[in-house]
Amino acid sequence: GEEVAQTPKHLVRGEGQKAKLYCAPIKGHSYVFWYQQVLKNEFKFLISFQNENVFDETGMPKERFSAKCLPNSPCSLEIQATKLEDSAVYFCASSQSVTGVGYTFGSGTRLTVV
Amino acid sequence: SQQGEEDPQALSIQEGENATMNCSYKTSINNLQWYRQNSGRGLVHLILIRSNEREKHSGRLRVTLDTSKKSSSLLITASRAADTASYFCATDDDGNNRLAFGKGNQVVVIP
């Protein structure tokens, strides 16, 4: 398809619970990126994939965050033992290259940790 | 990592007026991109300008790039209520393998 599909749109978790977010990139796009947006401000880079391989994970909080992009499955971002400060909108984007063309973003998953 | 910084942060204009916003960055780049974010939505790619370009147009959008000053501007001409959104610049931050986004400009177009 021509859109990046993110599910669910909203997710509410109690502190300490697990959260799992999904992203279906555009077919033919080799790169997938995850960004975190807190309070409508700047976008914090988390991780990127080139096909199913981790490309750049320098933005990931290593202790509780993990992500995968497996063949024939949506990509996923998982947060173990969520904390209040994880509350944010998580955006997934896909692209045909790392930085040479524009990214196509999904509509995001709003995670609220209570 | 380096990020674009937009200026001003918020802009309120009447429909039909032009809106101009600026972005500065700190390191060398290969290209700079502008995105729009409507409330509750993801970013929409507007335009990309390469480091060897000085100006680019797309419809009512005009982007300039001054690599000597490490700055870019986005001009929206004849604004419409539908242009109400936040606008972000992003740079490829030469050497890094991702786009780095600035803090965003909120533009409100009053009908």
XYZ file of C-alpha atoms in Angstrom:
225
model
C 0.000 0.000 0.000
C 0.928 3.646 -0.209
C 0.589 4.452 3.461
C 2.449 3.492 6.581
C -0.040 1.774 8.844
C 0.458 1.997 12.579
C -1.571 0.119 15.174
C -3.039 0.644 17.607
C -3.866 4.361 17.418
C -4.099 4.626 21.190
C -2.636 2.462 23.927
C -3.034 2.858 27.674
C -0.804 0.908 30.020
C -0.305 0.877 33.754
C 3.193 1.609 34.939
C 5.245 -1.560 34.732
C 3.139 -3.163 32.019
C 4.381 -4.061 28.565
C 3.460 -2.076 25.453
C 3.777 -3.304 21.884
C 3.331 -1.091 18.867
C 3.117 -2.177 15.239
C 4.053 -0.623 11.911
C 3.469 -1.833 8.376
C 5.809 0.110 6.067
C 5.156 0.862 2.430
C 6.006 -2.097 0.200
C 9.253 -1.500 -1.606
C 10.656 0.765 1.087
C 13.831 -0.747 2.471
C 14.157 1.473 5.530
C 11.963 1.771 8.596
C 12.448 4.404 11.292
C 10.915 4.830 14.746
C 10.643 8.264 16.368
C 9.214 9.365 19.700
C 7.376 12.692 20.006
C 6.688 14.053 23.466
C 4.177 16.885 23.951
C 4.086 17.848 20.248
C 7.720 18.870 20.421
C 10.761 17.510 18.715
C 11.051 14.061 17.294
C 13.534 11.825 19.062
C 15.068 9.155 16.864
C 14.909 5.674 18.356
C 15.950 3.043 15.829
C 16.049 2.253 12.117
C 16.009 -0.918 10.055
C 17.266 -1.806 6.623
C 14.864 -4.579 5.665
C 14.941 -6.924 8.672
C 18.340 -5.803 9.921
C 18.937 -3.167 12.568
C 20.558 -0.221 10.796
C 21.013 2.310 13.574
C 19.935 1.751 17.176
C 21.817 4.587 18.842
C 18.614 6.265 20.013
C 17.137 3.269 21.777
C 16.990 3.130 25.573
C 18.593 -0.307 25.732
C 17.166 -1.505 29.010
C 13.455 -1.630 28.215
C 13.011 -0.926 24.523
C 13.334 -3.450 21.733
C 12.264 -3.539 18.101
C 12.024 -5.994 15.230
C 11.273 -6.023 11.520
C 10.712 -9.625 10.458
C 9.955 -10.748 6.892
C 6.240 -10.841 6.018
C 5.245 -9.302 9.358
C 4.650 -5.763 10.585
C 7.586 -4.159 12.337
C 7.181 -3.837 16.086
C 8.418 -1.666 18.920
C 8.115 -3.147 22.392
C 8.534 -1.413 25.711
C 8.934 -3.641 28.747
C 7.989 -2.322 32.172
C 6.652 1.009 30.954
C 7.331 4.193 32.912
C 5.364 7.420 33.079
C 7.979 9.189 30.958
C 7.371 6.737 28.107
C 4.055 8.512 27.495
C 4.411 9.945 24.003
C 3.334 9.499 20.419
C 5.471 6.934 18.624
C 5.809 7.420 14.893
C 7.009 4.956 12.336
C 8.276 6.056 8.927
C 9.528 4.239 5.880
C 11.683 5.320 2.978
C 13.568 4.043 -0.036
C 16.800 5.484 1.317
C 18.261 6.663 4.593
C 18.277 10.397 3.955
C 18.227 11.052 0.232
C 14.443 11.178 -0.138
C 11.526 12.115 2.068
C 10.153 9.765 4.665
C 6.543 8.614 4.686
C 5.175 8.698 8.210
C 2.357 6.788 9.806
C -0.266 8.509 11.949
C 1.408 7.366 15.139
C 0.483 5.423 18.250
C -0.324 7.499 21.304
C 0.964 5.656 24.368
C -0.314 6.806 27.732
C 1.266 5.266 30.811
C -0.796 5.748 33.966
C 23.302 14.760 17.125
C 22.643 18.077 15.387
C 19.094 19.250 14.913
C 17.466 21.970 12.910
C 16.097 24.831 14.967
C 13.092 26.682 13.643
C 12.400 30.350 14.242
C 9.864 31.744 15.118
C 8.115 29.156 17.252
C 4.526 30.300 16.617
C 2.978 32.395 13.896
C -0.566 33.610 13.501
C -1.592 35.177 10.185
C -4.679 36.063 8.194
C -5.758 33.928 5.293
C -4.133 35.176 2.106
C -1.008 36.443 3.811
C 2.411 34.869 3.419
C 4.027 32.845 6.189
C 7.774 32.624 6.573
C 9.671 30.443 8.974
C 13.370 29.784 9.395
C 15.551 26.888 10.367
C 19.190 26.804 11.371
C 21.476 23.830 11.681
C 24.946 23.218 12.963
C 26.865 20.724 10.858
C 27.389 20.084 7.164
C 24.474 18.492 5.356
C 23.665 16.743 2.110
C 20.064 17.926 2.084
C 17.420 19.640 4.176
C 13.750 18.717 4.231
C 10.572 20.408 5.415
C 7.603 18.536 6.845
C 4.123 19.515 7.969
C 2.263 17.999 10.905
C -1.461 18.534 11.275
C -2.882 18.106 14.744
C -2.971 14.458 15.755
C -1.332 13.264 12.567
C 2.074 12.156 11.342
C 4.554 14.248 9.415
C 3.942 14.890 5.741
C 6.971 15.482 3.554
C 6.734 18.837 1.759
C 9.994 19.505 -0.014
C 13.661 18.514 -0.095
C 16.471 20.852 -1.037
C 19.972 19.577 -1.674
C 23.083 21.277 -0.386
C 24.067 22.439 -3.882
C 20.679 24.130 -4.417
C 19.840 27.628 -3.227
C 16.121 27.789 -3.879
C 13.315 25.412 -4.689
C 9.621 25.830 -5.390
C 6.689 23.487 -5.049
C 3.233 24.979 -5.590
C 2.793 27.710 -2.978
C 5.953 26.674 -1.139
C 9.319 28.291 -1.596
C 12.380 27.013 0.214
C 15.770 28.668 0.344
C 19.006 27.252 1.627
C 22.102 29.188 2.647
C 24.827 26.702 3.471
C 27.282 29.463 4.404
C 24.897 30.586 7.165
C 23.627 27.062 7.805
C 20.042 28.209 7.516
C 16.916 27.598 5.497
C 13.596 29.352 5.151
C 10.161 28.084 4.178
C 7.716 30.545 2.634
C 4.063 29.674 2.194
C 2.402 32.149 -0.139
C -1.304 33.054 -0.113
C -1.932 31.031 3.027
C -5.153 29.097 3.546
C -6.889 27.903 6.696
C -5.822 24.367 5.722
C -2.177 25.426 6.096
C -2.706 25.585 9.861
C -0.195 23.071 11.157
C 3.248 22.677 12.688
C 6.183 22.799 10.303
C 9.446 20.990 10.958
C 12.759 21.115 9.198
C 14.991 18.066 9.154
C 18.576 17.572 8.143
C 20.488 14.491 7.218
C 23.232 15.529 9.597
C 26.169 14.533 7.419
C 27.616 11.304 8.702
C 24.564 10.209 10.655
C 22.223 7.646 9.241
C 18.952 9.335 10.017
C 17.009 12.569 9.731
C 17.287 14.891 12.709
C 14.214 17.076 13.281
C 13.964 20.526 14.798
C 11.389 21.677 17.340
C 8.789 22.911 14.897
C 6.943 26.099 13.999
C 3.251 26.316 14.765
C 1.378 28.273 12.101
C -2.235 29.331 12.563
C -4.038 30.761 9.553
C -7.128 32.705 10.538
C -9.960 32.557 7.996
